[in-house]
CSV table of C-alpha atoms and ligand atoms in Angstrom, one decimal:
chain,number,residue,atom,x,y,z
A,1,UNK,CA,13.6,14.9,-2.4
A,2,UNK,CA,12.2,14.4,-5.8
A,3,UNK,CA,14.0,14.7,-9.1
A,4,UNK,CA,12.7,18.0,-9.9
A,5,UNK,CA,13.4,19.5,-6.4
A,6,UNK,CA,17.2,18.1,-6.8
A,7,UNK,CA,17.5,19.9,-10.2
A,8,UNK,CA,16.0,22.8,-9.1
A,9,UNK,CA,18.3,23.4,-6.2
A,10,UNK,CA,21.2,22.0,-8.5
A,11,UNK,CA,20.5,24.9,-10.9
A,12,UNK,CA,21.0,27.4,-8.2
A,13,UNK,CA,24.4,26.1,-7.1
A,14,UNK,CA,26.0,24.4,-10.0
A,15,UNK,CA,26.5,25.9,-13.4
A,16,UNK,CA,23.7,24.6,-15.3
A,17,UNK,CA,22.9,22.1,-12.4
A,18,UNK,CA,25.6,20.0,-13.6
A,19,UNK,CA,29.3,19.4,-13.2
A,20,UNK,CA,29.9,18.1,-16.5
A,21,UNK,CA,27.9,19.2,-19.6
A,22,UNK,CA,26.7,15.9,-20.9
A,23,UNK,CA,24.9,15.4,-17.7
A,24,UNK,CA,22.4,18.2,-18.6
A,25,UNK,CA,21.0,16.0,-21.3
A,26,UNK,CA,21.0,19.0,-23.5
A,27,UNK,CA,21.7,16.7,-26.6
A,28,UNK,CA,18.5,14.9,-26.1
A,29,UNK,CA,16.2,17.9,-24.9
A,30,UNK,CA,14.7,16.4,-21.9
A,31,UNK,CA,15.4,16.8,-18.1
A,32,UNK,CA,18.3,14.9,-17.1
A,33,UNK,CA,18.3,11.7,-15.0
A,34,UNK,CA,19.4,12.3,-11.6
A,35,UNK,CA,20.8,9.2,-9.9
A,36,UNK,CA,20.4,8.9,-6.0
A,37,UNK,CA,22.0,5.3,-6.1
A,38,UNK,CA,22.8,2.1,-8.3
A,39,UNK,CA,23.1,-1.4,-7.5
A,40,UNK,CA,24.5,-4.0,-9.9
A,41,UNK,CA,23.4,-3.0,-13.6
A,42,UNK,CA,20.7,-0.5,-12.0
A,43,UNK,CA,20.6,3.0,-11.1
A,44,UNK,CA,17.6,4.4,-9.1
A,45,UNK,CA,16.3,8.3,-9.3
A,46,UNK,CA,14.7,10.3,-6.6
A,47,UNK,CA,11.3,9.7,-7.4
A,48,UNK,CA,11.8,5.9,-7.0
A,49,UNK,CA,12.3,4.8,-10.6
A,50,UNK,CA,14.8,2.2,-11.9
A,51,UNK,CA,16.9,2.1,-15.1
A,52,UNK,CA,19.0,-0.5,-16.6
A,53,UNK,CA,22.4,1.3,-16.8
A,54,UNK,CA,24.3,1.2,-20.2
A,55,UNK,CA,26.3,4.4,-19.3
A,56,UNK,CA,27.9,3.0,-16.0
A,57,UNK,CA,29.5,6.3,-15.1
A,58,UNK,CA,30.6,6.7,-18.8
A,59,UNK,CA,32.6,3.4,-18.8
A,60,UNK,CA,33.7,3.2,-15.2
A,61,UNK,CA,31.7,0.7,-13.3
A,62,UNK,CA,32.3,-2.6,-15.3
A,63,UNK,CA,31.6,-4.7,-12.4
A,64,UNK,CA,28.1,-2.8,-11.9
A,65,UNK,CA,27.4,-0.7,-9.1
A,66,UNK,CA,28.2,-1.2,-5.6
A,67,UNK,CA,30.0,-4.6,-5.9
A,68,UNK,CA,29.8,-6.0,-2.6
A,69,UNK,CA,33.5,-7.1,-2.6
A,70,UNK,CA,34.7,-3.4,-3.7
A,71,UNK,CA,32.2,-2.0,-1.0
A,72,UNK,CA,33.8,-4.2,1.8
A,73,UNK,CA,37.2,-3.4,0.9
A,74,UNK,CA,36.4,0.3,0.7
A,75,UNK,CA,34.8,0.4,4.1
A,76,UNK,CA,37.7,-1.4,5.7
A,77,UNK,CA,40.2,1.0,4.2
A,78,UNK,CA,38.4,4.0,5.3
A,79,UNK,CA,38.6,2.9,8.8
A,80,UNK,CA,42.2,3.9,8.7
A,81,UNK,CA,42.3,7.2,7.2
A,82,UNK,CA,41.2,9.0,3.9
A,83,UNK,CA,44.8,9.9,2.7
A,84,UNK,CA,48.1,11.2,3.7
A,85,UNK,CA,50.1,12.4,0.9
A,86,UNK,CA,52.6,9.6,1.1
A,87,UNK,CA,53.5,6.6,-0.6
A,88,UNK,CA,51.4,3.7,0.6
A,89,UNK,CA,51.7,-0.1,-0.1
A,90,UNK,CA,48.2,0.1,-1.9
A,91,UNK,CA,49.8,2.3,-4.9
A,92,UNK,CA,52.5,-0.4,-5.1
A,93,UNK,CA,49.9,-3.1,-5.4
A,94,UNK,CA,47.6,-1.5,-7.8
A,95,UNK,CA,50.7,-0.3,-10.0
A,96,UNK,CA,52.0,-3.9,-9.9
A,97,UNK,CA,48.4,-5.5,-11.3
A,98,UNK,CA,48.5,-2.9,-14.0
A,99,UNK,CA,52.0,-3.7,-15.0
A,100,UNK,CA,51.4,-7.3,-15.1
A,101,UNK,CA,48.5,-6.8,-17.3
A,102,UNK,CA,50.3,-4.4,-19.5
A,103,UNK,CA,53.8,-5.2,-20.8
A,104,UNK,CA,54.4,-1.7,-22.3
A,105,UNK,CA,54.2,-0.3,-18.9
A,106,UNK,CA,57.4,-0.6,-17.1
A,107,UNK,CA,56.6,2.5,-14.6
A,108,UNK,CA,53.8,4.4,-14.2
A,109,UNK,CA,52.3,7.5,-12.3
A,110,UNK,CA,48.9,7.9,-10.8
A,111,UNK,CA,47.1,10.9,-11.2
A,112,UNK,CA,43.1,11.8,-10.3
A,113,UNK,CA,41.4,11.8,-13.7
A,114,UNK,CA,41.9,10.9,-17.3
A,115,UNK,CA,42.4,14.7,-18.3
A,116,UNK,CA,45.6,14.5,-15.9
A,117,UNK,CA,46.7,11.3,-17.2
A,118,UNK,CA,46.8,12.9,-20.7
A,119,UNK,CA,48.2,16.1,-19.7
A,120,UNK,CA,51.1,14.3,-17.9
A,121,UNK,CA,51.8,12.0,-20.8
A,122,UNK,CA,51.8,14.9,-23.3
A,123,UNK,CA,53.9,17.0,-21.1
A,124,UNK,CA,56.4,14.0,-20.7
A,125,UNK,CA,56.3,13.5,-24.3
A,126,UNK,CA,57.4,17.2,-24.8
A,127,UNK,CA,60.1,17.0,-22.0
A,128,UNK,CA,61.7,13.8,-23.6
A,129,UNK,CA,61.9,15.1,-27.1
A,130,UNK,CA,62.4,18.8,-26.3
A,131,UNK,CA,59.7,19.5,-28.7
A,132,UNK,CA,56.5,21.7,-28.5
A,133,UNK,CA,53.7,20.0,-30.7
A,134,UNK,CA,51.2,17.1,-29.9
A,135,UNK,CA,48.9,15.9,-32.7
A,136,UNK,CA,45.5,14.8,-32.0
A,137,UNK,CA,42.8,13.6,-34.3
A,138,UNK,CA,39.3,15.1,-35.2
A,139,UNK,CA,36.4,13.3,-33.4
A,140,UNK,CA,38.6,12.2,-30.4
A,141,UNK,CA,38.5,13.3,-26.9
A,142,UNK,CA,41.3,13.5,-24.5
A,143,UNK,CA,40.2,15.8,-21.8
A,144,UNK,CA,39.4,19.2,-21.5
A,145,UNK,CA,42.8,21.0,-21.7
A,146,UNK,CA,42.7,23.6,-24.2
A,147,UNK,CA,45.5,22.7,-26.4
A,148,UNK,CA,44.0,18.9,-26.6
A,149,UNK,CA,40.9,20.4,-28.0
A,150,UNK,CA,43.0,21.3,-31.2
A,151,UNK,CA,42.8,18.6,-34.0
A,152,UNK,CA,43.5,17.4,-37.4
A,153,UNK,CA,42.2,14.7,-39.7
A,154,UNK,CA,43.5,11.3,-40.0
A,155,UNK,CA,44.4,12.0,-43.6
A,156,UNK,CA,46.5,14.9,-42.8
A,157,UNK,CA,49.0,13.1,-40.6
A,158,UNK,CA,51.5,12.7,-43.3
A,159,UNK,CA,51.5,16.2,-44.2
A,160,UNK,CA,51.6,17.4,-40.8
A,161,UNK,CA,54.8,15.3,-40.2
A,162,UNK,CA,56.5,16.4,-43.4
A,163,UNK,CA,56.0,19.9,-42.4
A,164,UNK,CA,56.8,20.0,-38.6
A,165,UNK,CA,58.3,16.6,-38.0
A,166,UNK,CA,61.1,17.9,-36.2
A,167,UNK,CA,58.7,19.7,-33.6
A,168,UNK,CA,56.2,17.1,-33.0
A,169,UNK,CA,56.7,15.6,-29.7
A,170,UNK,CA,54.0,13.1,-29.8
A,171,UNK,CA,50.7,11.8,-31.3
A,172,UNK,CA,47.8,10.9,-29.0
A,173,UNK,CA,45.2,8.7,-30.4
A,174,UNK,CA,42.2,6.7,-28.9
A,175,UNK,CA,43.0,3.1,-30.5
A,176,UNK,CA,39.1,2.5,-30.4
A,177,UNK,CA,37.3,5.6,-30.8
A,178,UNK,CA,34.8,6.2,-27.9
A,179,UNK,CA,34.0,10.0,-28.2
A,180,UNK,CA,32.2,10.3,-31.5
A,181,UNK,CA,30.2,7.4,-31.0
A,182,UNK,CA,32.1,4.3,-31.2
A,183,UNK,CA,34.8,4.0,-33.9
A,184,UNK,CA,36.3,0.6,-34.8
A,185,UNK,CA,40.1,0.5,-34.6
A,186,UNK,CA,42.0,1.0,-37.8
A,187,UNK,CA,45.1,-1.3,-37.2
A,188,UNK,CA,46.6,0.0,-40.4
A,189,UNK,CA,46.5,3.5,-39.3
A,190,UNK,CA,47.7,2.7,-35.8
A,191,UNK,CA,50.6,0.6,-37.4
A,192,UNK,CA,51.3,3.6,-39.8
A,193,UNK,CA,51.4,5.9,-36.6
A,194,UNK,CA,53.7,3.6,-34.9
A,195,UNK,CA,56.2,4.0,-38.0
A,196,UNK,CA,55.9,7.4,-38.6
A,197,UNK,CA,56.5,8.4,-35.1
A,198,UNK,CA,59.6,6.1,-35.0
A,199,UNK,CA,60.8,8.0,-38.1
A,200,UNK,CA,60.5,11.4,-37.0
A,201,UNK,CA,61.6,10.6,-33.2
A,202,UNK,CA,58.2,11.5,-31.7
A,203,UNK,CA,56.4,9.3,-29.1
A,204,UNK,CA,53.1,7.5,-29.7
A,205,UNK,CA,50.5,8.1,-26.8
A,206,UNK,CA,47.5,5.6,-26.8
A,207,UNK,CA,44.8,7.1,-24.8
A,208,UNK,CA,43.4,4.1,-23.2
A,209,UNK,CA,41.2,5.9,-20.6
A,210,UNK,CA,38.1,4.1,-22.0
A,211,UNK,CA,39.7,1.1,-23.5
A,212,UNK,CA,42.0,-0.1,-20.6
A,213,UNK,CA,40.8,-3.1,-19.0
A,214,UNK,CA,37.5,-2.9,-21.0
A,215,UNK,CA,37.9,-5.4,-23.6
A,216,UNK,CA,40.5,-7.7,-21.8
A,217,UNK,CA,42.5,-7.7,-18.5
A,218,UNK,CA,44.8,-5.1,-19.9
A,219,UNK,CA,45.3,-2.5,-22.6
A,220,UNK,CA,43.6,-2.7,-26.3
A,221,UNK,CA,47.1,-2.2,-27.7
A,222,UNK,CA,47.9,-5.7,-26.9
A,223,UNK,CA,44.7,-6.9,-29.0
A,224,UNK,CA,45.8,-4.4,-31.8
A,225,UNK,CA,49.4,-5.4,-31.9
A,226,UNK,CA,50.8,-1.9,-31.6
A,227,UNK,CA,53.0,-1.1,-28.9
A,228,UNK,CA,52.8,2.8,-27.9
A,229,UNK,CA,55.6,4.5,-26.0
A,230,UNK,CA,53.0,5.8,-23.3
A,231,UNK,CA,49.8,4.7,-22.4
A,232,UNK,CA,47.1,6.7,-20.5
A,233,UNK,CA,44.5,5.0,-18.1
A,234,UNK,CA,41.6,6.0,-16.1
A,235,UNK,CA,38.0,5.0,-15.5
A,236,UNK,CA,38.1,1.2,-14.8
A,237,UNK,CA,41.4,0.9,-12.8
A,238,UNK,CA,39.8,3.3,-9.9
A,239,UNK,CA,36.7,1.0,-9.5
A,240,UNK,CA,34.2,3.9,-9.5
A,241,UNK,CA,36.5,6.6,-7.9
A,242,UNK,CA,38.4,9.2,-9.6
A,243,UNK,CA,41.9,8.2,-11.0
A,244,UNK,CA,44.2,8.4,-14.0
A,245,UNK,CA,47.4,6.8,-14.6
A,246,UNK,CA,50.1,7.1,-17.4
A,247,UNK,CA,53.0,4.6,-17.9
A,248,UNK,CA,55.3,3.3,-20.3
A,249,UNK,CA,59.0,2.4,-20.6
A,250,UNK,CA,61.2,3.2,-17.3
A,251,UNK,CA,63.7,5.4,-19.6
A,252,UNK,CA,60.8,7.6,-20.5
A,253,UNK,CA,58.9,7.8,-17.1
A,254,UNK,CA,62.1,8.3,-15.2
A,255,UNK,CA,62.2,12.0,-16.6
A,256,UNK,CA,59.6,12.7,-14.1
A,257,UNK,CA,60.7,14.5,-10.6
A,258,UNK,CA,62.0,13.4,-8.4
A,259,UNK,CA,64.3,11.2,-11.0
A,260,UNK,CA,64.3,13.7,-13.8
A,261,UNK,CA,63.6,17.3,-14.2
A,262,UNK,CA,60.0,17.1,-15.1
A,263,UNK,CA,58.0,18.3,-12.3
A,264,UNK,CA,54.3,16.9,-11.9
A,265,UNK,CA,52.8,16.7,-8.6
A,266,UNK,CA,49.4,16.1,-6.9
A,267,UNK,CA,47.9,16.4,-3.5
A,268,UNK,CA,45.5,13.4,-3.9
A,269,UNK,CA,47.3,11.2,-6.6
A,270,UNK,CA,47.6,7.3,-5.2
A,271,UNK,CA,45.2,8.1,-2.4
A,272,UNK,CA,44.7,4.7,-0.5
A,273,UNK,CA,40.9,4.5,-0.8
A,274,UNK,CA,41.1,5.2,-4.5
A,275,UNK,CA,43.8,2.8,-4.9
A,276,UNK,CA,42.0,0.2,-2.7
A,277,UNK,CA,39.0,0.4,-4.8
A,278,UNK,CA,41.1,-0.3,-8.0
A,279,UNK,CA,42.9,-3.0,-6.4
A,280,UNK,CA,39.6,-4.9,-5.4
A,281,UNK,CA,38.1,-4.2,-8.9
A,282,UNK,CA,41.2,-5.3,-10.9
A,283,UNK,CA,41.2,-8.5,-8.6
A,284,UNK,CA,37.7,-9.4,-9.6
A,285,UNK,CA,38.4,-8.6,-13.4
A,286,UNK,CA,41.5,-10.7,-13.1
A,287,UNK,CA,39.6,-13.8,-11.8
A,288,UNK,CA,36.8,-13.2,-14.7
A,289,UNK,CA,39.5,-12.8,-17.5
A,290,UNK,CA,37.8,-15.5,-19.4
A,291,UNK,CA,34.4,-14.0,-18.8
A,292,UNK,CA,35.2,-11.0,-21.0
A,293,UNK,CA,33.7,-13.1,-23.8
A,294,UNK,CA,30.6,-13.2,-21.9
A,295,UNK,CA,30.4,-9.6,-22.0
A,296,UNK,CA,31.3,-9.5,-25.7
A,297,UNK,CA,28.4,-12.0,-26.2
A,298,UNK,CA,25.7,-9.9,-24.4
A,299,UNK,CA,26.9,-6.7,-26.4
A,300,UNK,CA,26.5,-8.7,-29.5
A,301,UNK,CA,23.1,-9.9,-28.7
A,302,UNK,CA,21.8,-6.5,-27.8
A,303,UNK,CA,23.5,-4.9,-30.9
A,304,UNK,CA,22.6,-7.6,-33.4
A,305,UNK,CA,18.8,-7.4,-32.2
A,306,UNK,CA,18.7,-3.6,-32.7
A,307,UNK,CA,20.6,-3.4,-36.0
A,308,UNK,CA,17.8,-5.5,-37.6
A,309,UNK,CA,15.4,-3.0,-36.9
A,310,UNK,CA,15.8,0.2,-38.8
A,311,UNK,CA,17.9,1.5,-41.9
A,312,UNK,CA,18.0,4.9,-40.3
A,313,UNK,CA,19.8,3.8,-37.2
A,314,UNK,CA,23.3,2.9,-37.2
A,315,UNK,CA,24.5,0.8,-34.5
A,316,UNK,CA,28.3,0.5,-34.1
A,317,UNK,CA,29.5,-2.2,-31.8
A,318,UNK,CA,33.0,-3.2,-30.8
A,319,UNK,CA,33.5,-6.0,-28.2
A,320,UNK,CA,31.5,-4.6,-25.2
A,321,UNK,CA,30.8,-1.3,-26.0
A,322,UNK,CA,28.2,0.4,-28.7
A,323,UNK,CA,27.0,3.4,-30.1
A,324,UNK,CA,23.7,4.5,-31.7
A,325,UNK,CA,23.1,7.2,-34.5
A,326,UNK,CA,19.8,8.1,-36.1
A,327,UNK,CA,20.0,9.7,-39.7
A,328,UNK,CA,18.0,12.5,-37.9
A,329,UNK,CA,19.0,13.7,-34.4
A,330,UNK,CA,15.2,14.3,-33.6
A,331,UNK,CA,14.6,10.7,-33.9
A,332,UNK,CA,17.4,10.1,-31.5
A,333,UNK,CA,15.7,12.5,-29.1
A,334,UNK,CA,12.5,11.0,-29.3
A,335,UNK,CA,13.9,7.3,-29.1
A,336,UNK,CA,15.9,8.3,-26.3
A,337,UNK,CA,13.2,9.9,-24.1
A,338,UNK,CA,10.7,6.9,-24.7
A,339,UNK,CA,13.3,4.4,-23.7
A,340,UNK,CA,14.2,6.3,-20.5
A,341,UNK,CA,10.6,6.0,-19.6
A,342,UNK,CA,10.6,2.3,-19.9
A,343,UNK,CA,13.6,2.3,-17.7
A,344,UNK,CA,16.6,2.0,-20.0
A,345,UNK,CA,19.3,4.5,-19.5
A,346,UNK,CA,21.6,4.8,-22.5
A,347,UNK,CA,24.1,7.5,-23.2
A,348,UNK,CA,22.3,11.0,-23.3
A,349,UNK,CA,24.3,11.7,-26.8
A,350,UNK,CA,25.0,9.8,-29.9
A,351,UNK,CA,28.6,10.8,-29.5
A,352,UNK,CA,28.9,9.1,-26.3
A,353,UNK,CA,29.5,5.2,-26.1
A,354,UNK,CA,27.4,2.7,-24.2
A,355,UNK,CA,28.7,-0.2,-22.1
A,356,UNK,CA,28.0,-3.6,-20.9
A,357,UNK,CA,28.9,-4.6,-17.2
A,358,UNK,CA,29.4,-8.1,-15.8
A,359,UNK,CA,26.4,-7.4,-13.7
A,360,UNK,CA,24.1,-7.5,-16.7
A,361,UNK,CA,22.2,-10.4,-16.9
A,362,UNK,CA,20.6,-12.1,-19.9
A,363,UNK,CA,17.4,-11.0,-18.7
A,364,UNK,CA,18.3,-7.3,-18.7
A,365,UNK,CA,19.4,-7.7,-22.3
A,366,UNK,CA,16.1,-9.2,-23.3
A,367,UNK,CA,14.3,-6.6,-21.4
A,368,UNK,CA,16.2,-4.0,-23.3
A,369,UNK,CA,15.9,-5.5,-26.6
A,370,UNK,CA,12.2,-5.5,-26.1
A,371,UNK,CA,11.9,-2.2,-24.9
A,372,UNK,CA,14.1,-0.9,-28.0
A,373,UNK,CA,11.8,-2.8,-30.2
A,374,UNK,CA,8.8,-1.2,-29.0
A,375,UNK,CA,10.0,2.2,-29.0
A,376,UNK,CA,11.5,1.8,-32.6
A,377,UNK,CA,7.9,1.1,-33.7
A,378,UNK,CA,6.4,4.1,-32.0
A,379,UNK,CA,8.8,6.7,-33.6
B,1,PLP,C1,39.5,8.7,-24.2
B,1,PLP,C2,39.4,9.7,-23.1
B,1,PLP,N1,40.4,10.3,-22.7
B,1,PLP,C3,40.4,11.4,-21.5
B,1,PLP,C4,39.2,11.4,-20.9
B,1,PLP,C5,39.1,12.6,-19.8
B,1,PLP,O1,39.2,11.6,-18.5
B,1,PLP,P1,38.3,12.2,-17.2
B,1,PLP,O2,36.8,12.5,-17.6
B,1,PLP,O3,38.3,11.2,-16.3
B,1,PLP,O4,39.2,13.5,-17.3
B,1,PLP,C6,38.0,10.7,-21.3
B,1,PLP,C7,36.7,11.2,-20.6
B,1,PLP,O5,35.7,10.4,-21.0
B,1,PLP,C8,38.2,9.8,-22.5
B,1,PLP,O6,37.1,9.3,-23.0
């Protein structure tokens, strides 16, 4: 199978040949990268080309691809059956690891994606408060449920609360923005949200689907010094397999059935293979706690080098993630295509974040810097 053959067939069976729009590479105006396999910081296409990967499954694979310890433990787990729809000790262990890392979470519920985590948390906010409105902000993304695609500007929060305060069940926010390029955290605004939600009896929900376990072993709310009522997690905690989770104070979480009235069920939630993948990943991460600073250093080295190159290229960097935006989209497109040819795989949109993994080496970073510099000279 070659890249073009796989994509030709994909288009006959899948809508647009993809299962998620960004994978079509429409934004960058070129044929999409089709990935056959990955190992460490590299992915390989069907034509046998290799790429240094800064997409990492959109922020999932913080250890790099096919980490040997995670693969081994998944193989062992699979020998005993793929799932039973019943409580298992792995759910308990993963929940315990997450709770230990995240003091805001007293109880949690696993689901199968970030979208579901957000859905669960917002439904719970409505059930807890008996109210019907959820506020989200422009330029953030919380999954594809219709009502979560409605949004307001940061500046309108005060007015909305004044007008609808008694109907607002919750406010959901990405504490560090990762879906309109990287947006640096605004601590004062987050603190303001904490105050105003308390004042009006609404819940504050942090969507940490990207940020959870990305900058430290735990959530970024800890770093920012703002305690939300509920936290949504996903991506990293599943070690590469589909997962989501939402959690918070027990008195809030206990509104969920079977303890409370709010029904929320799932066939696959807590699946033992997924749980084991999360456990194996978080165990490696917990022993690498101090090495988060090494990730930061690599991201800083890479972004500092790129920042120097051009005035019309904006590089936004926060700890271990970064995004790039050119003044002209066409420049991003040609930059992107040329870089891909040189074996560097960045997020195929200026609105998506790029990520560094523990598997990226200094050599990978140096190679990327060289490639970026060369390409920037050409466009
Ligand atoms: C902040 C945030 N919330 C929610 C989601 C939805 O997660 P999923 O794609 O796992 O449904 C995403 C996806 O990228 C995200 O970035």
